[in-house]
mmCIF file of C-alpha atoms in Angstrom:
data_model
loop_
_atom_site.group_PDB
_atom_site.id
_atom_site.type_symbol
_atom_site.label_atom_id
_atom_site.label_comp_id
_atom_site.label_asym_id
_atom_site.label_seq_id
_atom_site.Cartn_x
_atom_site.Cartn_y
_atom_site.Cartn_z
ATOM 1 C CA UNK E 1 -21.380 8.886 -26.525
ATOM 2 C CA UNK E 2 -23.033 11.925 -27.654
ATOM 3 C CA UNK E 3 -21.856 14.354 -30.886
ATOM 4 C CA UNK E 4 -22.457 17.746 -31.913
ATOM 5 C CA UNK E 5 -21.166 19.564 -34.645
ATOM 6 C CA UNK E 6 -20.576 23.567 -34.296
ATOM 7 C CA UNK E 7 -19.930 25.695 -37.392
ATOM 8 C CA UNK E 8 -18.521 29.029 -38.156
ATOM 9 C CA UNK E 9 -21.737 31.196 -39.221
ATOM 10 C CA UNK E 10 -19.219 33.668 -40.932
ATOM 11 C CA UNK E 11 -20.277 33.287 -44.303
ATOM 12 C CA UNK E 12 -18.493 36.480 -45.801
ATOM 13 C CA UNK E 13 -15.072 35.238 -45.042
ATOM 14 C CA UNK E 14 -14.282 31.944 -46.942
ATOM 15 C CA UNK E 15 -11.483 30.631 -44.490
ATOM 16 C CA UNK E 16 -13.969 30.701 -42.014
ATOM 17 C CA UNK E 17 -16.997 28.957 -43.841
ATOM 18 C CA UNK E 18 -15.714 25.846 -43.670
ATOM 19 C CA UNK E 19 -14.593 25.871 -39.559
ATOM 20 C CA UNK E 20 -15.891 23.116 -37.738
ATOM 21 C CA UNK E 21 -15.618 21.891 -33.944
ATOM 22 C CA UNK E 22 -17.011 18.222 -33.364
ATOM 23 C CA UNK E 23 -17.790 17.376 -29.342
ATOM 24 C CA UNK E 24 -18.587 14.618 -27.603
ATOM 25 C CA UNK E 25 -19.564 14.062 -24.150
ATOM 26 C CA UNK E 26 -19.443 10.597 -22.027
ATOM 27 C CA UNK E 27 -20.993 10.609 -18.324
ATOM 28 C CA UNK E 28 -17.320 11.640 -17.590
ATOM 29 C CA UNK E 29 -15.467 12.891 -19.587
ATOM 30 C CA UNK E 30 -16.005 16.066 -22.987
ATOM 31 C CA UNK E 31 -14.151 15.336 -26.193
ATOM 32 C CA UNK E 32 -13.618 18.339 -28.695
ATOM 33 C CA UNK E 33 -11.500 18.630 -32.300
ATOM 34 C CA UNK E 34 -11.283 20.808 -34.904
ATOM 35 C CA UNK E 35 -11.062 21.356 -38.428
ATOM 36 C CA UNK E 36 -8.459 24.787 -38.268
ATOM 37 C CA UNK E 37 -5.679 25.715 -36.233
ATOM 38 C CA UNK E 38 -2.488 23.515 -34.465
ATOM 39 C CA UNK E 39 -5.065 21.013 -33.483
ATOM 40 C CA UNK E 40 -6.313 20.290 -36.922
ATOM 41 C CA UNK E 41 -5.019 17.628 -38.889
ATOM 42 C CA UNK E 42 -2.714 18.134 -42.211
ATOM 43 C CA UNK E 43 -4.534 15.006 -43.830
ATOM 44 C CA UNK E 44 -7.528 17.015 -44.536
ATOM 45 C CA UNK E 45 -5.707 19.553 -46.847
ATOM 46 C CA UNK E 46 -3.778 16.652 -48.676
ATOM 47 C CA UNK E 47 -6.740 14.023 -49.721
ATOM 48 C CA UNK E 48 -10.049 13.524 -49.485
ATOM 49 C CA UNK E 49 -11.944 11.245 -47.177
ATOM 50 C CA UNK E 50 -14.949 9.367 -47.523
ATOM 51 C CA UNK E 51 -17.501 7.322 -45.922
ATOM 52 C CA UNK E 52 -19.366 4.959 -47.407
ATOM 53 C CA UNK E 53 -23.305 3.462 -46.354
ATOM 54 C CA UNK E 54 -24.299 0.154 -47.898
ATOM 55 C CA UNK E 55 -27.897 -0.541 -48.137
ATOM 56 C CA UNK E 56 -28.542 -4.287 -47.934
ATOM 57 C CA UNK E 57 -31.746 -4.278 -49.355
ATOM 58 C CA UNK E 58 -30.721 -2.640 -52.968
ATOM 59 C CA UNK E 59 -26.749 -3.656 -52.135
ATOM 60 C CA UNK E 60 -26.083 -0.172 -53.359
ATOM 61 C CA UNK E 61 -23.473 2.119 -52.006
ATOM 62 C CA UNK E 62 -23.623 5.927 -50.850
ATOM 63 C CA UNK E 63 -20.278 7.707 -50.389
ATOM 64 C CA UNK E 64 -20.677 11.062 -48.613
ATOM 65 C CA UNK E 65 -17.573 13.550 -48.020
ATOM 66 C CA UNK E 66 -15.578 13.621 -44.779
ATOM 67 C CA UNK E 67 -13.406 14.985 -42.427
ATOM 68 C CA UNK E 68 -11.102 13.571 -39.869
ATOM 69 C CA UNK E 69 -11.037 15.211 -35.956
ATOM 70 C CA UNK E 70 -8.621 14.734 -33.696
ATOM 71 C CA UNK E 71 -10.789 14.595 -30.497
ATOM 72 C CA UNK E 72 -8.780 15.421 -27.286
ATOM 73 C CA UNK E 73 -10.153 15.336 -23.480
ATOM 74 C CA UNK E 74 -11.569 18.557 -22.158
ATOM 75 C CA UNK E 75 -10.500 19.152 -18.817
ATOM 76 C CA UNK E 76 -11.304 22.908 -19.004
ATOM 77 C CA UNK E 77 -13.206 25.272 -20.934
ATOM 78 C CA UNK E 78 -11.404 28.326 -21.249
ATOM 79 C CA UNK E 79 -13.960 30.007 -23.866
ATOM 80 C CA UNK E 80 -17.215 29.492 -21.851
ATOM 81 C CA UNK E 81 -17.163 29.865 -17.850
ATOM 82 C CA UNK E 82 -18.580 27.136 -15.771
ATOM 83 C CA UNK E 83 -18.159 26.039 -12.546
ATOM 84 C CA UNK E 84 -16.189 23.021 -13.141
ATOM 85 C CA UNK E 85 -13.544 24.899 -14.438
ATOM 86 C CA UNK E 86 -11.711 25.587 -10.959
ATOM 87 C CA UNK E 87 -12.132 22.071 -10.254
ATOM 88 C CA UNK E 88 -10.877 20.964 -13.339
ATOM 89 C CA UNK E 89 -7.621 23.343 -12.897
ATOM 90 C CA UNK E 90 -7.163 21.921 -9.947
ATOM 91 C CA UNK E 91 -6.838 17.902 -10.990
ATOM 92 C CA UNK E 92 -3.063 16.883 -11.007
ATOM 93 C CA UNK E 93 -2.178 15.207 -14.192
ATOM 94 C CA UNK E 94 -1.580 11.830 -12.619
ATOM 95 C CA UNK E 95 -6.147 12.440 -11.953
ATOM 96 C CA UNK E 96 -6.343 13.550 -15.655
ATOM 97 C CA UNK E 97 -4.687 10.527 -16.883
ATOM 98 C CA UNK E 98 -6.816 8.207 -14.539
ATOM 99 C CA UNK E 99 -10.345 10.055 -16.236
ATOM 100 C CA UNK E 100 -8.917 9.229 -19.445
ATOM 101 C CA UNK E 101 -8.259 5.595 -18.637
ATOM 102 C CA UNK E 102 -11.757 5.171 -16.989
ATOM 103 C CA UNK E 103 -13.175 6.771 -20.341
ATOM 104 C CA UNK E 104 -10.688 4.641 -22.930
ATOM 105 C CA UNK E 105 -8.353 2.404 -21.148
ATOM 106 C CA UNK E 106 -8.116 -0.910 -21.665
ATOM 107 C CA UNK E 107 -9.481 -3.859 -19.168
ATOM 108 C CA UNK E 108 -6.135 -4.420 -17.755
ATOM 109 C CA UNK E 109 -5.409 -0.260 -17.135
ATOM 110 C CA UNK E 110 -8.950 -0.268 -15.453
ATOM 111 C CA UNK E 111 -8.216 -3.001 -13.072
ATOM 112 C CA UNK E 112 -5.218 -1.631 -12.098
ATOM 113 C CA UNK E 113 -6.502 1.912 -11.791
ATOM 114 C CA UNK E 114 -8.811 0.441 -9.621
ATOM 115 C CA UNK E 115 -6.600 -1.388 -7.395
ATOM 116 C CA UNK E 116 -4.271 1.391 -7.069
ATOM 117 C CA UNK E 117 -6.848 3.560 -5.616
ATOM 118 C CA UNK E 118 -8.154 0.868 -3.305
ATOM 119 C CA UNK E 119 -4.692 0.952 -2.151
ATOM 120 C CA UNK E 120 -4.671 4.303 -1.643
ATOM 121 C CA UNK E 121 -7.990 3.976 0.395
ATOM 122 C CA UNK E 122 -6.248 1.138 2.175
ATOM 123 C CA UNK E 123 -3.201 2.700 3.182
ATOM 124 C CA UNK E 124 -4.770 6.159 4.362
ATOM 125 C CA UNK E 125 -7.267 3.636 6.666
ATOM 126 C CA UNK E 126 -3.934 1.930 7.918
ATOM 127 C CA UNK E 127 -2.332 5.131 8.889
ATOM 128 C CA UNK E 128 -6.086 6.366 10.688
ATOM 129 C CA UNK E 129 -6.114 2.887 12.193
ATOM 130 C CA UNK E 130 -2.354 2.582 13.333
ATOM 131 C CA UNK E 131 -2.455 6.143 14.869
ATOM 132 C CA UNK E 132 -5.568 5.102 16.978
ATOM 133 C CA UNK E 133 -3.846 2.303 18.082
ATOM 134 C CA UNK E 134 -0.678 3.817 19.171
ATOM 135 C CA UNK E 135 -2.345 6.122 21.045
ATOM 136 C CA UNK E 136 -4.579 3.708 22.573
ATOM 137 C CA UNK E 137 -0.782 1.658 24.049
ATOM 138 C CA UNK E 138 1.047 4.714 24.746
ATOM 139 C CA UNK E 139 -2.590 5.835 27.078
ATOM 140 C CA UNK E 140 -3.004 2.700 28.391
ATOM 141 C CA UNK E 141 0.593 1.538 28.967
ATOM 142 C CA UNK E 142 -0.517 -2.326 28.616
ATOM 143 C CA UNK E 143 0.160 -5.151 26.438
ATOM 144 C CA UNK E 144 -2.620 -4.033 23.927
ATOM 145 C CA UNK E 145 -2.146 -7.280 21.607
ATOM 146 C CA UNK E 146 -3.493 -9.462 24.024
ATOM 147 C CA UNK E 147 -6.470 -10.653 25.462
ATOM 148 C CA UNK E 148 -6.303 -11.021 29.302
ATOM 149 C CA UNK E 149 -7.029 -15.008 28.661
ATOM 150 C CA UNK E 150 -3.875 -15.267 25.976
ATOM 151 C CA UNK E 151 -1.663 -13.196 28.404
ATOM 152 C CA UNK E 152 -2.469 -16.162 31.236
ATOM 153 C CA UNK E 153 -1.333 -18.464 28.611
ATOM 154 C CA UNK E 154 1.674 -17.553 28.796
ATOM 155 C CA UNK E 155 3.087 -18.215 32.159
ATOM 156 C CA UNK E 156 3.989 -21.485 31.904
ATOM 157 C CA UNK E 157 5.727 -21.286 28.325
ATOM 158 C CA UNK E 158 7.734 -17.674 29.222
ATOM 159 C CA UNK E 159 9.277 -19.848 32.470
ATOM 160 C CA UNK E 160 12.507 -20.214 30.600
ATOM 161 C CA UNK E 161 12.511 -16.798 29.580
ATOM 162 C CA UNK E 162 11.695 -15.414 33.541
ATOM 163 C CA UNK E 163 14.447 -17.722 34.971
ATOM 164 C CA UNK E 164 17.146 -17.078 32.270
ATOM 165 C CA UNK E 165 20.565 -16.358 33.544
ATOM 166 C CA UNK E 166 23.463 -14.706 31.734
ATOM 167 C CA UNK E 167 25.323 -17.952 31.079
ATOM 168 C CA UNK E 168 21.587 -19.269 29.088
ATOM 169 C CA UNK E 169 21.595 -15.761 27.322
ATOM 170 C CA UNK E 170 25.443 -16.670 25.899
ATOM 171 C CA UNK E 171 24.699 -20.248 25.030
ATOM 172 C CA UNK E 172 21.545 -18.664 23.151
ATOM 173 C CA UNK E 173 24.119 -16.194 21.079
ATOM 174 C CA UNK E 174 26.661 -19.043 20.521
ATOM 175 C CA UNK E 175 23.942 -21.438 19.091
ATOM 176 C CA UNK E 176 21.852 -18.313 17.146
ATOM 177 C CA UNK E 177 18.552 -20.312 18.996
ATOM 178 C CA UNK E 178 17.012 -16.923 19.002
ATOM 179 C CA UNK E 179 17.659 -13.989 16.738
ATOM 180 C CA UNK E 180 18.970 -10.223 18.301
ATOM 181 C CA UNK E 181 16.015 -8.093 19.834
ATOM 182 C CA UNK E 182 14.923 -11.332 21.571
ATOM 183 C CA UNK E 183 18.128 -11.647 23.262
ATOM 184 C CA UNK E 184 19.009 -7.977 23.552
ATOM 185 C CA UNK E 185 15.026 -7.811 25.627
ATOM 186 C CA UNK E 186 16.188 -10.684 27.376
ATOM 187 C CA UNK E 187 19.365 -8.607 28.400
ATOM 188 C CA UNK E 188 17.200 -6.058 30.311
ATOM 189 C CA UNK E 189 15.001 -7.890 32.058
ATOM 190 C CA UNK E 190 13.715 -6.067 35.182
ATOM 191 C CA UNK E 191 14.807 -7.198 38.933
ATOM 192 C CA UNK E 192 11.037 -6.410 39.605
ATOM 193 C CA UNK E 193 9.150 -9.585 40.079
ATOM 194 C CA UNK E 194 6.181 -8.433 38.704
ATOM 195 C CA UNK E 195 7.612 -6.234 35.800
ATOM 196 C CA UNK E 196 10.368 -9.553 35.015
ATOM 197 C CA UNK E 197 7.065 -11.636 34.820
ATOM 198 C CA UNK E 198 5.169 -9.387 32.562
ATOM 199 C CA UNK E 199 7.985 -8.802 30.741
ATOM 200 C CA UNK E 200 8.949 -12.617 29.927
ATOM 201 C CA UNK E 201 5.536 -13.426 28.663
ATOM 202 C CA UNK E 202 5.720 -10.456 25.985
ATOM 203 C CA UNK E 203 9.470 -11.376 25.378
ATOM 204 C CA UNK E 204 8.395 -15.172 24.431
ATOM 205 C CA UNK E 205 5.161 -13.934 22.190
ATOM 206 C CA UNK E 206 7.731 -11.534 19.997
ATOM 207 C CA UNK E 207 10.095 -14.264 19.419
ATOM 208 C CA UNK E 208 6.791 -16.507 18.457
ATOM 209 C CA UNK E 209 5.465 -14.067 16.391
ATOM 210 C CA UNK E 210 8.862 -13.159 14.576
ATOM 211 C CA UNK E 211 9.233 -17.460 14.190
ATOM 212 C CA UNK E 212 5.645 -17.122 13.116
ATOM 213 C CA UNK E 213 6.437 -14.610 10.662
ATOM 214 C CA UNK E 214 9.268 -16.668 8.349
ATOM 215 C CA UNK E 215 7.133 -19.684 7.940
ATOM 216 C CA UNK E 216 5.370 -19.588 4.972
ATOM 217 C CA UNK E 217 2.619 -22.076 4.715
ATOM 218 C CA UNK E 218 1.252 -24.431 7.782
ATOM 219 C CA UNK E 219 0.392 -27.876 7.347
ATOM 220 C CA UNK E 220 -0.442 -28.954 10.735
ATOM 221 C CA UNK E 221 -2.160 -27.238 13.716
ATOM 222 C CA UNK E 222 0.920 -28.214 16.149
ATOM 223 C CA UNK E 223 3.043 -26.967 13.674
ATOM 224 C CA UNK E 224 4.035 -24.149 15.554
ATOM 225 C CA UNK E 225 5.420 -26.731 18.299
ATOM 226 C CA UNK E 226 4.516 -28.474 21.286
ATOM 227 C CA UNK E 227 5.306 -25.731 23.390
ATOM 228 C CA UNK E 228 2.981 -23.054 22.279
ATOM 229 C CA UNK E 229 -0.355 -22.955 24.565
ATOM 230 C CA UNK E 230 -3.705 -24.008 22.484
ATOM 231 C CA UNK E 231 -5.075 -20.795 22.783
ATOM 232 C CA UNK E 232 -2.357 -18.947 21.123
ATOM 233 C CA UNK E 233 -1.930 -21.607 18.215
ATOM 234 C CA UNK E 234 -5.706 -20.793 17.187
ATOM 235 C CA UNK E 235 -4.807 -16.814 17.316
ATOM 236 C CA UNK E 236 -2.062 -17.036 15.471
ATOM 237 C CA UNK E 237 -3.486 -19.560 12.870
ATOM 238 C CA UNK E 238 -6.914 -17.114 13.093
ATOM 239 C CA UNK E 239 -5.579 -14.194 12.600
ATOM 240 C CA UNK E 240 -2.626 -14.661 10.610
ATOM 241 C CA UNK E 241 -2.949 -17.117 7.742
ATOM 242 C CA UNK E 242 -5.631 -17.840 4.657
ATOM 243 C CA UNK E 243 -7.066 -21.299 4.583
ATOM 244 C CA UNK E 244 -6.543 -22.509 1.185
ATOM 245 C CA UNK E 245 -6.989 -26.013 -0.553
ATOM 246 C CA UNK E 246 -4.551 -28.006 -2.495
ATOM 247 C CA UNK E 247 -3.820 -31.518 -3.340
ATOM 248 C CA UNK E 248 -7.084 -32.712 -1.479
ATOM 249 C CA UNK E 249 -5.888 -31.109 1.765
ATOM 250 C CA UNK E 250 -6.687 -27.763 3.736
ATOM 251 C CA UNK E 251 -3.305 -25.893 4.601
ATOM 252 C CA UNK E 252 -2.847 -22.462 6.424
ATOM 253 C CA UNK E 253 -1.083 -20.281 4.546
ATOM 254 C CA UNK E 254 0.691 -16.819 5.659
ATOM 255 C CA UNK E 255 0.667 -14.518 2.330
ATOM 256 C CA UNK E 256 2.265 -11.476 2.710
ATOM 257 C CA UNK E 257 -0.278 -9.125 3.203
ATOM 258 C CA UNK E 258 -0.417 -11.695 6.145
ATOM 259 C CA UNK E 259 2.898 -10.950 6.706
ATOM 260 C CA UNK E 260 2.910 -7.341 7.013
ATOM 261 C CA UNK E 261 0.182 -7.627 9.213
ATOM 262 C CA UNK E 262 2.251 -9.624 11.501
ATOM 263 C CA UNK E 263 5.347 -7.073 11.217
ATOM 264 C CA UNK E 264 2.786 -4.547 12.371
ATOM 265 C CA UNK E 265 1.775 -6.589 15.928
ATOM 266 C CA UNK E 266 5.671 -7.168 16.310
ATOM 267 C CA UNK E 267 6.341 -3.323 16.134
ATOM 268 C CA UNK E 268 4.367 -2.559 18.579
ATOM 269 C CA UNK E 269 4.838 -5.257 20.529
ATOM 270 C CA UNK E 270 8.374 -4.829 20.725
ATOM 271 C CA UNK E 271 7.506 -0.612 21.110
ATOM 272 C CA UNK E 272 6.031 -1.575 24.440
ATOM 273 C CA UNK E 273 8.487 -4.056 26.174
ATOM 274 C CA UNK E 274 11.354 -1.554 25.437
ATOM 275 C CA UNK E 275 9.939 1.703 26.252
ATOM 276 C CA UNK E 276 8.311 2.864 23.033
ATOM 277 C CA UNK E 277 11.808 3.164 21.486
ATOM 278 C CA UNK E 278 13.059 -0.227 19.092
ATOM 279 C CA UNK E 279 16.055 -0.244 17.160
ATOM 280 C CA UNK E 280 14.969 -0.138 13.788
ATOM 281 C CA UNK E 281 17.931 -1.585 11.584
ATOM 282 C CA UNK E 282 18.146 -4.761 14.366
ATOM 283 C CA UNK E 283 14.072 -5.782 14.184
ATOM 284 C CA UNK E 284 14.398 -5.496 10.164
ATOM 285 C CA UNK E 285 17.200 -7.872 10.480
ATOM 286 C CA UNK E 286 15.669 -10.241 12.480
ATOM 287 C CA UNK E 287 12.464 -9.673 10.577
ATOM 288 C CA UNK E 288 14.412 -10.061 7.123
ATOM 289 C CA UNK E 289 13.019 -7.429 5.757
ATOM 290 C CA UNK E 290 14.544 -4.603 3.487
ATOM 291 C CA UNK E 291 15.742 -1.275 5.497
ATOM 292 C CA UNK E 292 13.629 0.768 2.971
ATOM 293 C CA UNK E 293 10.262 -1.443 3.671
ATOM 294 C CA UNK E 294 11.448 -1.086 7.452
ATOM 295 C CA UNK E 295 11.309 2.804 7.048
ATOM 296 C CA UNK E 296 7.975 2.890 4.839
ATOM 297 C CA UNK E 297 6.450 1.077 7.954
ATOM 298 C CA UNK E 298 8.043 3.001 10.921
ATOM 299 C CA UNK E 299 6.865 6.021 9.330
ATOM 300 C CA UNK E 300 3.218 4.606 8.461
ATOM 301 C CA UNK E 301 2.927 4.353 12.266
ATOM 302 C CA UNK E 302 4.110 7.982 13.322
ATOM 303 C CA UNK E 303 7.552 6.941 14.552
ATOM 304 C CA UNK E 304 9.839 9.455 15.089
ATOM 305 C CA UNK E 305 13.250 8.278 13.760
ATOM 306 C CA UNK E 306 16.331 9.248 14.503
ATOM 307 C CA UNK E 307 20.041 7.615 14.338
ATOM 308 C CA UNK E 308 22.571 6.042 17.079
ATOM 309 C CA UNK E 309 26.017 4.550 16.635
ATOM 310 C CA UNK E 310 26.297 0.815 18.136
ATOM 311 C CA UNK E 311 29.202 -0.285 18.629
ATOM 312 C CA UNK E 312 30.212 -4.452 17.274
ATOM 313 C CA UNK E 313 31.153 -6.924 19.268
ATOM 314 C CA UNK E 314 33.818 -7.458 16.621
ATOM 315 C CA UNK E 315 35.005 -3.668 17.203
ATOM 316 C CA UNK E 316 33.884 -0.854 15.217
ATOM 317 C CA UNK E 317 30.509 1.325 15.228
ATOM 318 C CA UNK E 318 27.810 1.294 12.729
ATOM 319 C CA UNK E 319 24.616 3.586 12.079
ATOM 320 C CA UNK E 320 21.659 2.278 13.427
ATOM 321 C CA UNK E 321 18.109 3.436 13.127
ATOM 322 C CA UNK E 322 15.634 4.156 15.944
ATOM 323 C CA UNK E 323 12.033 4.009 15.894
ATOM 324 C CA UNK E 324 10.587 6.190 19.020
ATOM 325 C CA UNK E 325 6.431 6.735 19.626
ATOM 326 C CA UNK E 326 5.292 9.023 21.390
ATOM 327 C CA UNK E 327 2.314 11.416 21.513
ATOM 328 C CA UNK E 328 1.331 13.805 19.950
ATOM 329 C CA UNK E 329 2.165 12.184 16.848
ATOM 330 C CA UNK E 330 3.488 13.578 13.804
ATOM 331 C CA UNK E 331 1.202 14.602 10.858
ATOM 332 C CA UNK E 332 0.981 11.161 8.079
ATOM 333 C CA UNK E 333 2.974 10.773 5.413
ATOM 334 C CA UNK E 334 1.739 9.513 2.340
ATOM 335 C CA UNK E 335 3.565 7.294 0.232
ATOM 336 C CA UNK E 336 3.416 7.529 -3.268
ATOM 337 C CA UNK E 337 4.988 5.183 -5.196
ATOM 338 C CA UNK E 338 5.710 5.822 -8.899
ATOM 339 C CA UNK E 339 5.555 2.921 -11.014
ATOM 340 C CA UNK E 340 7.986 2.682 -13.517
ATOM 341 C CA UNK E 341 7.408 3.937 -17.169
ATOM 342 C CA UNK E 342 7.006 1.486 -19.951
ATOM 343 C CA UNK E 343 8.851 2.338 -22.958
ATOM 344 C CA UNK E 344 6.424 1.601 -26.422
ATOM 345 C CA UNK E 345 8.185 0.661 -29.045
#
């Protein structure tokens, strides 16, 4: 840190004589205080101050006079123009208060001023990246999550699902074997051959992934059950989970940055076996998740929501939320979330 001290060269008017501005500069941030005016300090006027320099060699002491500054951030300099200053007007005071923790904070307020901002790097990427991809299903009206191999995969596991009749789809309610946007997708299968195959094997990948999804660590490689094909139990494991040791043994486990990740590939899975419109409140259900996490998501991937009544099958309607894609897509939203305020006592 570099000082300099300024003083008043007025040496006819003794108020002025003694006016003094100290500044310091960083490689990022100016410092000034002064002697005179609301800034100074009263303690000045009340005592003296002194410092004191020891020399070892003699052990003797010199005291010299001083004077206490209250040195504040510069983020402008109204008295001299420079052309920082309309970039420095600019800065938000949430950017202010980030300079001034990158210049004095402590270790803890720089690491997490640093991993807010990478989450603000990460979360514009995600929107960029989840745009791209909804475009990229919506233009090529296929099953975008999976590789033509993994798609083969699935015929022989999604047989139950292609051959399901509506006496199967009750027993399914009545034993809760599968949770709501499975069955409801299962409901509307198409007559088509072709379109009931294709839509069977994406039917039986959601309701894997959404299984998938509430697990939370994975001992075994067959954990996910006998029925699910080789090449999708290495995906899932692959793509999904952290390998991480403990108690002398490897485990896979699904963290919930994992997680979210996951939520993402059912979204728009389920987007594209019902038409690029889900219901909302029923996949957060199923998916456990809070209806405000639901929304921070549905809106990170340009879905246009909008409400519906549905009615219960114990009688009555409630409000359920609807998640529709469709291009162009609306402008990003950013989410800023304000942490809370720590009261210092």
């Amino acid at each position: 840190m570099r000082f300099t001290l300024y003083k008043n060269n007025d040496s006819t008017n003794p108020r002025k004589r003694s006016q003094r501005i100290l500044a310091a500069e960083t490689d990022r941030l100016s410092y000034v205080g002064n002697n005179f005016g609301t800034g100074a300090l009263k303690c000045n006027t009340l005592c003296r101050h002194f410092v004191g320099i020891l020399n070892k060699t003699s052990g003797q002491m010199e005291v010299y006079d001083a004077e206490l500054f209250n040195m504040q951030p510069l983020f402008s300099d109204e008295s001299v123009e420079s052309e920082s200053t309309l970039e420095s007007q600019a800065k938000s005071f949430r950017e202010k208060m980030d300079s001034c923790i990158e210049a004095f904070g402590t270790t803890k307020q720089k690491r997490a001023l640093n991993s807010r901002r990478m989450n603000k790097v990460g979360s514009e990427s995600l929107n960029r990246a989840v745009a791209k991809a909804a475009e990229n299903i919506i233009d090529t009206k296929g099953v975008t999550v999976l590789s033509p191999v993994e798609y083969d995969a699935l015929q022989s596991p999604s047989e139950a699902f292609r051959n399901v009749t509506s006496e199967e789809i009750l027993k399914m309610i009545e034993e809760n074997s599968h949770c709501s946007s499975v069955i409801e997708a299962l409901k509307s299968l198409p007559s088509n051959e072709e379109s009931r195959d294709r839509q069977a094997r994406c039917i039986w990948y959601l309701d894997t992934l959404i299984k998938f999804r509430a697990q939370k660590v994975i001992k075994r490689k067959s954990a996910l059950g006998p029925g699910v094909p080789h090449i999708i139990n290495t995906k899932l494991l692959k793509q999904f989970t952290c390998l991480t040791y403990n108690n002398g043994s490897l485990r896979n486990l699904i963290s919930d940055s994992m997680k979210a990740k996951v939520t993402a590939y059912v979204i728009v899975l389920a987007l594209h076996i019902n038409d690029f419109q889900i219901d909302l409140t029923m996949l957060q259900r199923d998916l456990k998740l809070s209806e405000k996490r639901m929304m921070e998501i549905a809106k990170a991937m340009r879905l246009k929501i909008s409400k519906r009544k549905v009615s219960l099958a114990a009688g009555g309607e409630e409000e359920h939320r609807l998640g529709t894609l469709s291009i162009p897509l609306p402008p990003a939203q950013t989410l800023d979330r304000q942490s809370k305020r720590r009261k210092i006592t």
